[in-house]
Coordinates of C-alpha atoms in Angstrom, one line a residue:
M1 CA -19.0 27.3 -38.1
E2 CA -21.5 24.6 -37.1
E3 CA -18.8 23.3 -34.8
D4 CA -15.7 24.9 -33.3
T5 CA -13.5 23.4 -35.9
S6 CA -13.9 24.1 -39.6
P7 CA -14.1 21.3 -42.2
L8 CA -11.3 21.0 -44.7
L9 CA -13.8 21.3 -47.6
V10 CA -16.8 23.5 -47.2
P11 CA -19.8 23.9 -49.6
V12 CA -20.2 27.2 -51.5
G13 CA -23.6 28.7 -51.9
G14 CA -26.7 28.8 -49.8
D15 CA -27.6 25.2 -49.2
E16 CA -25.1 22.9 -47.4
N17 CA -26.9 19.9 -48.9
D18 CA -26.1 20.9 -52.4
I19 CA -23.4 18.5 -53.6
G20 CA -23.0 19.7 -57.1
A21 CA -19.7 18.9 -58.8
L22 CA -18.5 22.4 -58.7
N23 CA -20.0 23.3 -55.4
I24 CA -16.8 23.0 -53.4
Q25 CA -14.1 25.5 -52.5
F26 CA -10.8 25.2 -50.6
N27 CA -10.9 26.4 -47.1
P28 CA -7.3 26.3 -45.8
E29 CA -5.7 29.6 -44.7
D30 CA -2.7 29.0 -47.0
F31 CA -3.6 27.2 -50.2
K32 CA 0.0 26.7 -51.3
Y33 CA 0.9 24.5 -48.3
K34 CA -2.3 22.5 -48.3
R35 CA -2.6 21.5 -52.0
P36 CA -3.2 19.3 -53.8
F37 CA -6.2 17.4 -52.6
H38 CA -5.4 14.7 -55.1
I39 CA -6.7 11.1 -55.3
E40 CA -5.8 7.8 -57.0
P41 CA -7.8 6.6 -60.0
T42 CA -8.8 3.5 -58.0
N43 CA -11.0 5.8 -56.0
I44 CA -13.3 6.3 -59.0
V45 CA -16.1 3.8 -58.6
T46 CA -17.9 4.5 -61.9
V47 CA -16.7 5.0 -65.4
N48 CA -19.8 5.4 -67.4
D49 CA -20.7 8.9 -66.4
D50 CA -20.0 12.5 -67.4
M51 CA -17.5 13.0 -64.5
Q52 CA -14.0 13.5 -65.7
R53 CA -11.5 10.9 -64.4
I54 CA -7.9 11.3 -63.1
T55 CA -5.3 10.6 -65.8
D56 CA -2.4 8.2 -65.3
E57 CA 0.0 11.0 -65.5
A58 CA -1.8 12.8 -62.7
S59 CA -1.8 9.7 -60.6
A60 CA 2.0 9.4 -61.1
M61 CA 2.4 13.0 -60.1
N62 CA 0.4 12.3 -57.0
K63 CA 2.7 9.5 -55.9
R64 CA 5.7 11.8 -56.2
I65 CA 3.9 14.3 -53.9
H66 CA 3.2 11.5 -51.4
Y67 CA 6.9 10.6 -51.5
Y68 CA 7.8 14.2 -50.6
S69 CA 5.3 14.3 -47.8
R70 CA 6.8 11.2 -46.2
L71 CA 10.3 12.7 -45.9
A72 CA 9.3 14.6 -42.8
S73 CA 6.5 15.0 -40.3
P74 CA 3.4 16.9 -41.5
S75 CA 4.3 19.8 -39.1
D76 CA 7.8 20.3 -40.7
R77 CA 7.6 22.8 -43.5
A78 CA 11.2 22.3 -44.6
L79 CA 10.3 19.6 -47.1
V80 CA 7.1 20.9 -48.5
A81 CA 6.6 19.8 -52.0
P82 CA 7.9 22.5 -54.4
D83 CA 5.7 24.1 -57.0
H84 CA 7.3 22.3 -59.9
V85 CA 6.1 18.9 -58.8
L86 CA 2.6 20.0 -58.2
P87 CA -0.1 19.2 -60.7
A88 CA -1.3 21.9 -62.9
P89 CA -4.5 23.5 -61.7
E90 CA -6.6 21.8 -64.3
E91 CA -5.3 18.4 -63.1
I92 CA -6.3 18.8 -59.4
Y93 CA -9.3 16.8 -58.2
V94 CA -11.1 16.6 -54.9
Y95 CA -12.1 13.3 -53.3
S96 CA -15.7 12.8 -52.4
P97 CA -16.8 10.3 -49.8
L98 CA -19.1 8.9 -52.5
G99 CA -16.1 7.6 -54.3
T100 CA -15.9 10.1 -57.1
A101 CA -13.5 12.9 -58.1
Y102 CA -14.6 16.4 -58.4
K103 CA -12.6 18.8 -60.6
I104 CA -12.2 22.3 -59.3
D105 CA -12.3 25.0 -61.9
G106 CA -10.1 28.0 -61.3
C107 CA -8.0 26.3 -58.7
T108 CA -5.1 28.8 -58.4
D109 CA -3.2 30.3 -55.5
G110 CA -5.8 33.1 -55.4
Y111 CA -8.8 30.9 -55.4
G112 CA -11.2 31.7 -52.6
K113 CA -9.4 34.9 -51.8
N114 CA -10.9 38.4 -51.5
S115 CA -10.3 41.2 -53.9
S116 CA -8.8 44.4 -52.7
I117 CA -12.1 46.3 -52.6
V118 CA -13.6 43.5 -50.5
T119 CA -10.7 43.5 -48.2
I120 CA -10.8 47.3 -47.7
F121 CA -14.5 47.2 -46.8
M122 CA -14.0 44.2 -44.5
I123 CA -11.5 46.2 -42.5
W124 CA -13.7 49.3 -42.6
N125 CA -16.7 47.2 -41.4
T126 CA -14.7 45.6 -38.6
M127 CA -13.3 48.9 -37.3
M128 CA -16.6 50.8 -37.4
G129 CA -18.1 49.8 -34.1
T130 CA -19.9 51.5 -31.2
S131 CA -17.1 54.1 -30.9
I132 CA -18.7 56.1 -33.7
L133 CA -21.5 57.1 -31.3
S134 CA -19.0 58.8 -28.9
I135 CA -16.9 60.7 -31.5
P136 CA -19.0 63.9 -31.3
W137 CA -18.7 63.8 -27.5
G138 CA -15.0 63.2 -27.8
I139 CA -14.6 66.3 -30.1
K140 CA -16.6 68.3 -27.6
Q141 CA -14.2 67.2 -24.8
A142 CA -11.1 68.1 -26.8
G143 CA -12.4 71.2 -28.5
F144 CA -13.7 71.4 -32.1
T145 CA -10.5 72.3 -34.0
S146 CA -8.1 70.3 -31.7
G147 CA -10.5 67.4 -31.9
I148 CA -10.3 67.2 -35.7
V149 CA -6.5 67.4 -35.5
I150 CA -6.3 64.7 -32.9
I151 CA -8.5 62.4 -35.0
L152 CA -6.2 62.8 -38.0
L153 CA -3.0 62.3 -35.9
M154 CA -4.4 59.3 -34.1
G155 CA -5.5 57.8 -37.4
V156 CA -1.9 58.1 -38.8
L157 CA -0.3 56.8 -35.6
T158 CA -2.5 53.8 -35.3
L159 CA -2.1 53.0 -39.0
Y160 CA 1.6 53.0 -38.7
C161 CA 1.5 50.7 -35.7
C162 CA -0.9 48.5 -37.6
Y163 CA 1.6 48.4 -40.5
R164 CA 4.3 47.3 -38.0
V165 CA 2.0 44.5 -36.9
V166 CA 1.4 43.3 -40.5
K167 CA 5.2 43.4 -41.1
S168 CA 6.2 41.7 -37.8
R169 CA 5.9 38.2 -39.2
T170 CA 8.1 38.9 -42.3
M171 CA 11.0 40.0 -40.1
I172 CA 11.4 36.6 -38.5
P173 CA 14.1 34.7 -40.4
L174 CA 14.4 31.0 -41.2
I175 CA 10.9 30.2 -39.9
D176 CA 7.7 29.7 -41.8
T177 CA 5.3 32.3 -40.2
S178 CA 2.6 32.1 -42.9
T179 CA 0.0 30.7 -40.4
W180 CA 1.0 32.9 -37.5
E181 CA -1.1 35.5 -35.8
F182 CA 0.2 38.5 -33.9
P183 CA 0.1 36.6 -30.5
D184 CA 2.4 34.0 -32.0
V185 CA 4.8 36.7 -32.9
C186 CA 4.6 38.1 -29.4
K187 CA 5.3 34.6 -28.1
Y188 CA 8.4 34.3 -30.4
Y189 CA 9.9 37.5 -29.1
F190 CA 8.8 37.5 -25.4
G191 CA 8.1 33.9 -24.6
S192 CA 5.2 32.8 -22.4
F193 CA 4.9 36.4 -21.1
G194 CA 4.2 37.6 -24.6
Q195 CA 1.7 34.8 -25.1
W196 CA -0.3 35.4 -21.9
S197 CA -0.1 39.1 -21.9
S198 CA -1.4 39.3 -25.4
L199 CA -4.2 37.0 -24.4
L200 CA -5.0 39.2 -21.4
F201 CA -5.1 42.4 -23.4
S202 CA -7.1 40.7 -26.2
L203 CA -9.7 39.6 -23.6
V204 CA -9.7 43.2 -22.2
S205 CA -10.7 44.5 -25.6
L206 CA -13.3 41.8 -26.1
I207 CA -14.9 42.2 -22.7
G208 CA -14.7 46.0 -22.9
A209 CA -16.6 45.8 -26.2
M210 CA -19.1 43.4 -24.7
V211 CA -19.7 45.8 -21.7
V212 CA -20.2 48.8 -24.1
Y213 CA -22.6 46.7 -26.1
W214 CA -24.5 45.7 -23.0
V215 CA -24.9 49.4 -21.9
L216 CA -26.0 50.4 -25.3
M217 CA -28.4 47.5 -25.8
S218 CA -30.0 48.4 -22.4
N219 CA -30.2 52.0 -23.6
F220 CA -31.7 51.1 -27.0
L221 CA -34.1 48.6 -25.5
Y222 CA -35.3 51.1 -22.9
N223 CA -35.9 53.9 -25.5
T224 CA -37.6 51.4 -27.8
G225 CA -40.0 50.4 -25.1
I226 CA -40.7 54.0 -24.2
F227 CA -41.5 54.8 -27.9
I228 CA -43.9 51.9 -28.2
Y229 CA -45.6 52.7 -24.9
N230 CA -46.1 56.4 -25.9
Y231 CA -47.4 55.4 -29.3
A232 CA -49.9 52.9 -27.9
H233 CA -51.1 55.4 -25.2
H234 CA -51.1 58.5 -27.3
I235 CA -48.5 60.3 -25.1
N236 CA -47.3 63.3 -27.1
V237 CA -44.0 64.0 -25.3
T238 CA -42.0 61.7 -23.1
D239 CA -38.8 63.6 -22.2
I240 CA -39.2 66.1 -19.4
V241 CA -35.8 67.7 -20.1
P242 CA -34.6 70.9 -21.6
G243 CA -34.7 71.0 -25.4
T244 CA -35.4 72.9 -28.5
N245 CA -38.9 73.7 -29.7
G246 CA -38.5 73.3 -33.4
S247 CA -39.7 70.5 -35.7
T248 CA -36.3 68.8 -35.3
K249 CA -36.1 68.5 -31.5
V250 CA -32.8 68.1 -29.7
I251 CA -32.7 67.6 -25.9
C252 CA -30.1 67.9 -23.1
P253 CA -30.6 64.9 -20.9
G254 CA -27.7 65.9 -18.7
D255 CA -29.6 69.0 -17.5
A256 CA -32.9 67.3 -16.7
G257 CA -35.0 69.6 -14.5
K258 CA -32.9 72.7 -15.5
E259 CA -34.7 75.3 -17.5
V260 CA -32.8 76.5 -20.5
P261 CA -33.2 80.3 -21.4
G262 CA -35.7 80.8 -24.2
N263 CA -37.1 77.3 -23.9
R264 CA -39.8 75.5 -22.0
T265 CA -39.6 72.2 -20.2
W266 CA -41.7 69.5 -21.9
T267 CA -44.6 67.9 -20.1
L268 CA -46.7 64.8 -20.6
S269 CA -50.1 65.2 -22.1
S270 CA -52.0 62.0 -21.2
T271 CA -54.8 61.0 -18.9
G272 CA -53.0 57.8 -17.9
D273 CA -50.3 59.4 -15.6
S274 CA -50.7 56.7 -13.0
G275 CA -50.4 54.0 -15.6
F276 CA -47.2 55.7 -16.9
E277 CA -45.8 55.7 -13.4
E278 CA -46.4 52.0 -13.1
F279 CA -44.8 51.5 -16.5
E280 CA -41.8 53.5 -15.4
R281 CA -41.4 51.3 -12.4
L282 CA -41.4 48.1 -14.4
W283 CA -39.4 49.6 -17.3
S284 CA -36.5 51.3 -15.6
K285 CA -33.4 52.1 -17.6
S286 CA -31.1 51.3 -14.8
K287 CA -33.0 48.8 -12.7
T288 CA -35.1 46.4 -14.8
V289 CA -34.2 46.7 -18.5
P290 CA -30.7 45.3 -18.0
L291 CA -32.2 42.3 -16.2
Y292 CA -34.7 41.7 -19.0
L293 CA -31.9 41.8 -21.5
S294 CA -29.8 39.2 -19.5
I295 CA -32.6 36.7 -19.9
L296 CA -32.7 37.2 -23.7
V297 CA -28.9 36.9 -24.0
L298 CA -28.6 33.8 -21.8
L299 CA -31.2 32.1 -24.0
L300 CA -28.7 32.7 -26.9
N301 CA -26.1 30.5 -25.2
F302 CA -25.2 28.3 -28.2
K303 CA -22.2 26.2 -28.7
S304 CA -21.5 27.8 -32.1
P305 CA -22.3 31.3 -33.2
S306 CA -22.9 30.3 -36.8
F307 CA -26.5 31.6 -36.9
F308 CA -25.5 35.1 -35.7
A309 CA -22.5 35.3 -38.1
K310 CA -25.0 35.5 -40.9
F311 CA -26.1 39.0 -39.6
N312 CA -22.7 40.7 -39.8
V313 CA -24.0 42.7 -42.7
L314 CA -26.2 44.6 -40.3
G315 CA -23.1 46.4 -39.0
T316 CA -22.6 48.0 -42.4
V317 CA -26.3 48.8 -42.7
S318 CA -26.4 50.4 -39.3
V319 CA -23.4 52.6 -40.0
I320 CA -24.8 53.7 -43.4
Y321 CA -28.1 54.6 -41.7
L322 CA -26.3 56.6 -39.0
V323 CA -24.5 58.6 -41.7
I324 CA -27.8 59.3 -43.4
L325 CA -29.4 60.3 -40.1
V326 CA -26.5 62.6 -39.3
T327 CA -26.7 64.2 -42.8
V328 CA -30.5 64.8 -42.5
K329 CA -30.3 66.2 -39.0
A330 CA -27.5 68.6 -39.9
A331 CA -29.3 69.8 -43.0
L332 CA -32.4 70.5 -40.9
L333 CA -30.6 72.1 -37.9
G334 CA -27.9 74.1 -39.8
F335 CA -24.5 74.9 -38.3
H336 CA -24.0 76.6 -35.0
L337 CA -20.3 77.4 -34.5
E338 CA -18.3 80.1 -32.7
F339 CA -14.5 79.9 -32.6
D340 CA -12.5 80.8 -29.6
W341 CA -9.3 78.9 -28.7
F342 CA -9.2 79.2 -25.0
K343 CA -12.3 81.1 -23.8
S344 CA -15.5 79.2 -22.8
T345 CA -18.9 80.8 -23.2
T346 CA -22.4 79.9 -22.2
Y347 CA -23.2 78.0 -25.4
F348 CA -19.8 77.1 -26.8
V349 CA -16.7 75.3 -25.6
P350 CA -13.1 76.4 -26.4
E351 CA -11.2 75.1 -29.4
F352 CA -8.6 73.5 -27.1
R353 CA -9.4 71.7 -23.8
T354 CA -7.2 69.8 -21.4
L355 CA -9.8 67.0 -21.5
F356 CA -8.4 65.9 -24.9
P357 CA -7.0 62.6 -23.6
Q358 CA -10.6 61.4 -23.3
L359 CA -10.8 61.7 -27.1
T360 CA -7.5 59.9 -27.6
G361 CA -8.8 57.0 -25.4
V362 CA -11.9 56.7 -27.5
L363 CA -9.9 56.8 -30.7
T364 CA -7.5 54.1 -29.6
L365 CA -10.5 51.7 -29.6
A366 CA -12.1 53.3 -32.6
F367 CA -9.0 52.6 -34.7
F368 CA -8.2 49.3 -33.1
I369 CA -7.9 46.3 -35.4
H370 CA -4.4 45.3 -34.6
N371 CA -5.3 41.9 -33.0
C372 CA -7.0 40.6 -36.1
V373 CA -5.5 42.6 -39.1
I374 CA -3.2 39.7 -40.1
T375 CA -6.2 37.4 -40.4
L376 CA -8.1 39.9 -42.5
L377 CA -5.2 40.6 -44.8
K378 CA -4.2 36.9 -45.1
N379 CA -7.3 36.4 -47.3
N380 CA -6.4 39.3 -49.7
K381 CA -5.9 38.0 -53.2
N382 CA -3.4 40.8 -53.9
Q383 CA -0.9 40.2 -51.1
E384 CA 1.5 42.8 -52.6
S385 CA -1.3 45.4 -52.0
N386 CA -1.8 44.8 -48.3
V387 CA -0.2 48.0 -47.2
R388 CA -2.1 50.0 -49.8
D389 CA -5.5 48.4 -48.9
L390 CA -4.9 48.8 -45.2
S391 CA -4.1 52.5 -45.7
I392 CA -7.3 53.1 -47.8
A393 CA -9.4 51.3 -45.1
Y394 CA -7.9 53.5 -42.4
F395 CA -8.6 56.6 -44.5
L396 CA -12.2 55.6 -45.0
V397 CA -12.6 54.9 -41.3
G398 CA -11.1 58.3 -40.3
L399 CA -13.3 60.0 -42.9
T400 CA -16.4 58.4 -41.5
Y401 CA -15.5 59.4 -37.9
L402 CA -14.7 63.0 -39.0
Y403 CA -18.0 63.2 -41.0
V404 CA -20.2 62.1 -38.1
G405 CA -18.3 64.0 -35.4
I406 CA -18.0 67.3 -37.3
L407 CA -21.7 67.3 -38.4
I408 CA -23.1 66.4 -35.0
F409 CA -20.9 68.9 -33.2
A410 CA -21.5 71.7 -35.7
A411 CA -25.2 71.2 -36.1
F412 CA -25.9 70.9 -32.3
P413 CA -28.3 73.9 -31.7
S414 CA -26.4 76.3 -29.5
P415 CA -28.1 78.6 -28.6
P416 CA -30.5 77.7 -27.1
L417 CA -28.6 74.6 -25.8
S418 CA -24.9 74.5 -24.8
K419 CA -22.4 72.3 -26.7
E420 CA -21.8 70.7 -23.2
C421 CA -25.1 68.9 -23.7
I422 CA -23.6 66.6 -26.4
E423 CA -24.0 63.1 -24.9
Q424 CA -21.5 60.3 -24.9
N425 CA -24.0 58.5 -27.2
F426 CA -25.2 61.2 -29.5
L427 CA -28.5 59.4 -30.2
D428 CA -29.4 60.3 -26.6
N429 CA -29.6 63.9 -27.7
F430 CA -32.7 63.1 -29.7
P431 CA -36.0 62.4 -27.9
S432 CA -37.3 58.8 -27.8
N433 CA -40.3 59.8 -30.0
D434 CA -38.0 60.9 -32.9
I435 CA -38.7 58.5 -35.7
M436 CA -35.3 58.5 -37.3
S437 CA -33.6 58.0 -34.0
F438 CA -36.1 55.2 -33.1
L439 CA -35.2 53.4 -36.3
A440 CA -31.4 53.9 -35.6
R441 CA -31.9 52.4 -32.2
I442 CA -33.8 49.4 -33.6
F443 CA -31.1 48.8 -36.2
L444 CA -28.3 49.0 -33.6
L445 CA -30.2 46.9 -31.0
F446 CA -30.8 44.1 -33.4
Q447 CA -27.2 44.2 -34.7
M448 CA -25.8 44.2 -31.2
V449 CA -28.0 41.3 -30.0
T450 CA -26.6 39.3 -32.9
V451 CA -22.9 40.5 -32.5
Y452 CA -22.8 40.0 -28.7
P453 CA -22.8 36.2 -28.9
L454 CA -20.0 36.4 -31.4
L455 CA -17.9 38.5 -29.0
G456 CA -18.6 36.0 -26.3
Y457 CA -17.6 33.2 -28.6
L458 CA -14.3 34.8 -29.4
A459 CA -13.6 35.5 -25.7
R460 CA -14.5 31.8 -24.9
V461 CA -12.3 30.5 -27.7
Q462 CA -9.3 32.5 -26.5
L463 CA -9.7 31.9 -22.8
F464 CA -10.6 28.2 -22.8
G465 CA -8.2 27.4 -25.7
H466 CA -5.3 28.6 -23.6
L467 CA -6.5 27.2 -20.2
F468 CA -7.9 23.8 -21.3
G469 CA -6.7 23.3 -24.8
N470 CA -10.4 22.9 -25.8
V471 CA -12.6 25.8 -26.8
Y472 CA -15.7 23.9 -25.4
P473 CA -14.6 21.9 -22.4
S474 CA -18.2 21.4 -21.2
F475 CA -21.6 23.0 -21.3
L476 CA -21.2 23.9 -17.6
H477 CA -17.9 25.8 -18.3
V478 CA -19.5 27.8 -21.0
L479 CA -22.6 28.5 -19.0
V480 CA -20.6 29.8 -16.0
L481 CA -18.5 32.0 -18.3
N482 CA -21.5 33.4 -20.0
I483 CA -23.3 34.1 -16.7
A484 CA -20.1 35.9 -15.5
M485 CA -19.9 38.1 -18.6
V486 CA -23.6 38.8 -18.5
G487 CA -23.3 39.7 -14.8
V488 CA -20.5 42.2 -15.6
G489 CA -22.7 43.7 -18.3
V490 CA -25.7 44.0 -16.0
A491 CA -23.6 45.6 -13.2
M492 CA -22.1 48.2 -15.5
A493 CA -25.4 49.0 -17.1
I494 CA -26.9 49.6 -13.6
F495 CA -24.0 51.3 -11.7
Y496 CA -21.8 52.8 -14.5
P497 CA -23.7 53.4 -17.7
N498 CA -20.9 55.5 -19.0
I499 CA -20.0 54.3 -22.5
G500 CA -17.5 57.0 -23.0
G501 CA -15.6 56.0 -19.9
I502 CA -15.8 52.3 -20.7
I503 CA -14.6 52.9 -24.3
R504 CA -11.7 55.1 -23.1
Y505 CA -10.5 52.7 -20.4
S506 CA -10.7 49.5 -22.5
G507 CA -9.3 51.2 -25.6
A508 CA -6.3 52.7 -23.7
A509 CA -5.6 49.4 -21.9
C510 CA -5.7 47.1 -24.9
G511 CA -4.1 49.7 -27.1
L512 CA -1.2 50.0 -24.8
A513 CA -0.1 46.5 -25.7
F514 CA -1.4 45.8 -29.2
V515 CA -1.1 49.4 -30.7
F516 CA 1.8 51.0 -29.0
V517 CA 4.2 48.7 -27.0
Y518 CA 4.4 45.3 -28.8
P519 CA 4.7 46.5 -32.4
S520 CA 7.3 49.1 -31.5
L521 CA 9.4 46.7 -29.3
I522 CA 9.2 43.9 -31.8
Y523 CA 10.4 46.2 -34.6
M524 CA 13.3 47.5 -32.5
I525 CA 14.3 44.0 -31.4
S526 CA 14.2 42.7 -35.0
L527 CA 16.4 45.6 -36.2
H528 CA 18.8 45.1 -33.4
R529 CA 19.2 41.4 -34.3
E530 CA 20.0 42.4 -37.9
N531 CA 22.4 45.2 -36.7
R532 CA 20.2 47.8 -38.4
L533 CA 18.9 49.6 -35.3
T534 CA 19.5 53.3 -35.4
W535 CA 19.1 56.1 -32.9
L536 CA 16.3 57.6 -34.9
A537 CA 14.3 54.3 -34.8
I538 CA 14.9 54.1 -31.0
V539 CA 13.7 57.7 -30.4
V540 CA 10.7 57.4 -32.7
H541 CA 9.4 54.0 -31.4
S542 CA 10.3 54.8 -27.7
T543 CA 8.2 57.9 -28.1
I544 CA 5.3 55.8 -29.4
I545 CA 5.5 53.6 -26.4
L546 CA 5.6 56.6 -24.0
L547 CA 2.5 58.0 -25.8
G548 CA 0.7 54.7 -25.2
V549 CA 1.6 54.8 -21.5
A550 CA 0.6 58.4 -21.1
N551 CA -2.7 57.7 -22.9
L552 CA -3.6 55.0 -20.4
I553 CA -2.5 57.0 -17.3
A554 CA -4.4 60.1 -18.5
Q555 CA -7.7 58.2 -18.6
F556 CA -7.6 57.9 -14.8
L557 CA -6.8 61.6 -14.3
M558 CA -9.7 63.0 -16.3

């Protein structure tokens, strides 16, 4: 990804300058339609070396393939060379600008593809985003038991809609849709409206994710600075908020200044109080830190995000560390649960609450992968196992959300604190001087700083690609767009640092199109064209659409 367009042939391995004979792989999305990369024997410039040469038989086969290719334009798939005239895999060579032919071992239809296990964890890693930090809060808003049920139901519903997205291409007759993405399918069924509306909702999901990242990066950067300052100045406690007094401290930032029965409010123990006040003025969570962060991000305004793409593995590391943190904290705190379906008490919330749409809004984004699932599954070596692999990935994602949400909610110490104290980012329930939480914030901060440019790159590619037909029209265009997106992030971090609300609104908005409406409509239209549409299909998929609409409207009523 050194440029916005990918080369036809890309090196495999760590060093791009390594031009070993076998250090080449095929990069096209669909190998069957791009092969073979075959050359004439006259392109061999040396004969006295160990490099295998192209046989006369293979050269004749290559001429036959050229004949087929000239029967129609390159964009016309109707006359693609059939398999029986293609050379055998062991006879396919790749041309080098040096004038030699490189033979590709293992050159089959599955070459360069991912195994099922890799595909499953790619989908899991893509879905596991910042929403995981808000799952415990969402369970609190819905009620413990009803929250668990809603997570299971939303997982099944979004999986089915994702399945409909994957199958949407195969229901289009007489057209080769092997290179299509879901917006192409929307354009086929709904024309320019489908194309531009899918672009709009895709941008909503990307910008929503970028805003959430910005608020969280500001939060993590602020707490990291507080931790470092306290450590350097030997300040014992930094959070003057209600909290527990045990070795595993839990705080209630939402009730700052309110004394909790049986607890004391923490105080600072340092002789440099005036210095701390000056530090607070320069290192403010809502006034200065977002501006400092904007300088850092604008410095990362590169044409290509290839450098940051190398850090994608940090997402997996961060999630694994969060699971470890949650497990350790739950083991130290123990479980604190009291079940009552409709009655609220001082320390516990009822099992069912009318605020449950807040959890469904969060989960719409938490289970959202519908705009890129075709791309991820396209590289699966076992195409016949796509549905199975997708289902397993969704199961693992749901299991991860349930594990984190249940343990944090159940282990939250009530009494002395109320379950209402569970924050939209559950890491905020641990003081800034907590070592494990500090490390989690460091992991997530570094991950988000590297992922944020990738999200900006995707937003730029989609927006400029549709508007100008060029993903990089000029440096000025890109700079203006980046400043605008950074400005939105700074404004939200200062005036609306509510990640639960941002996740809910963006999830419900983009989910309305990609999760609920378009997959269901496309399925019903395709059945109608085949005269297979039944009343049961109409009722089921119309209900799914209504659920999506109700989910979006409910976010503005909570």
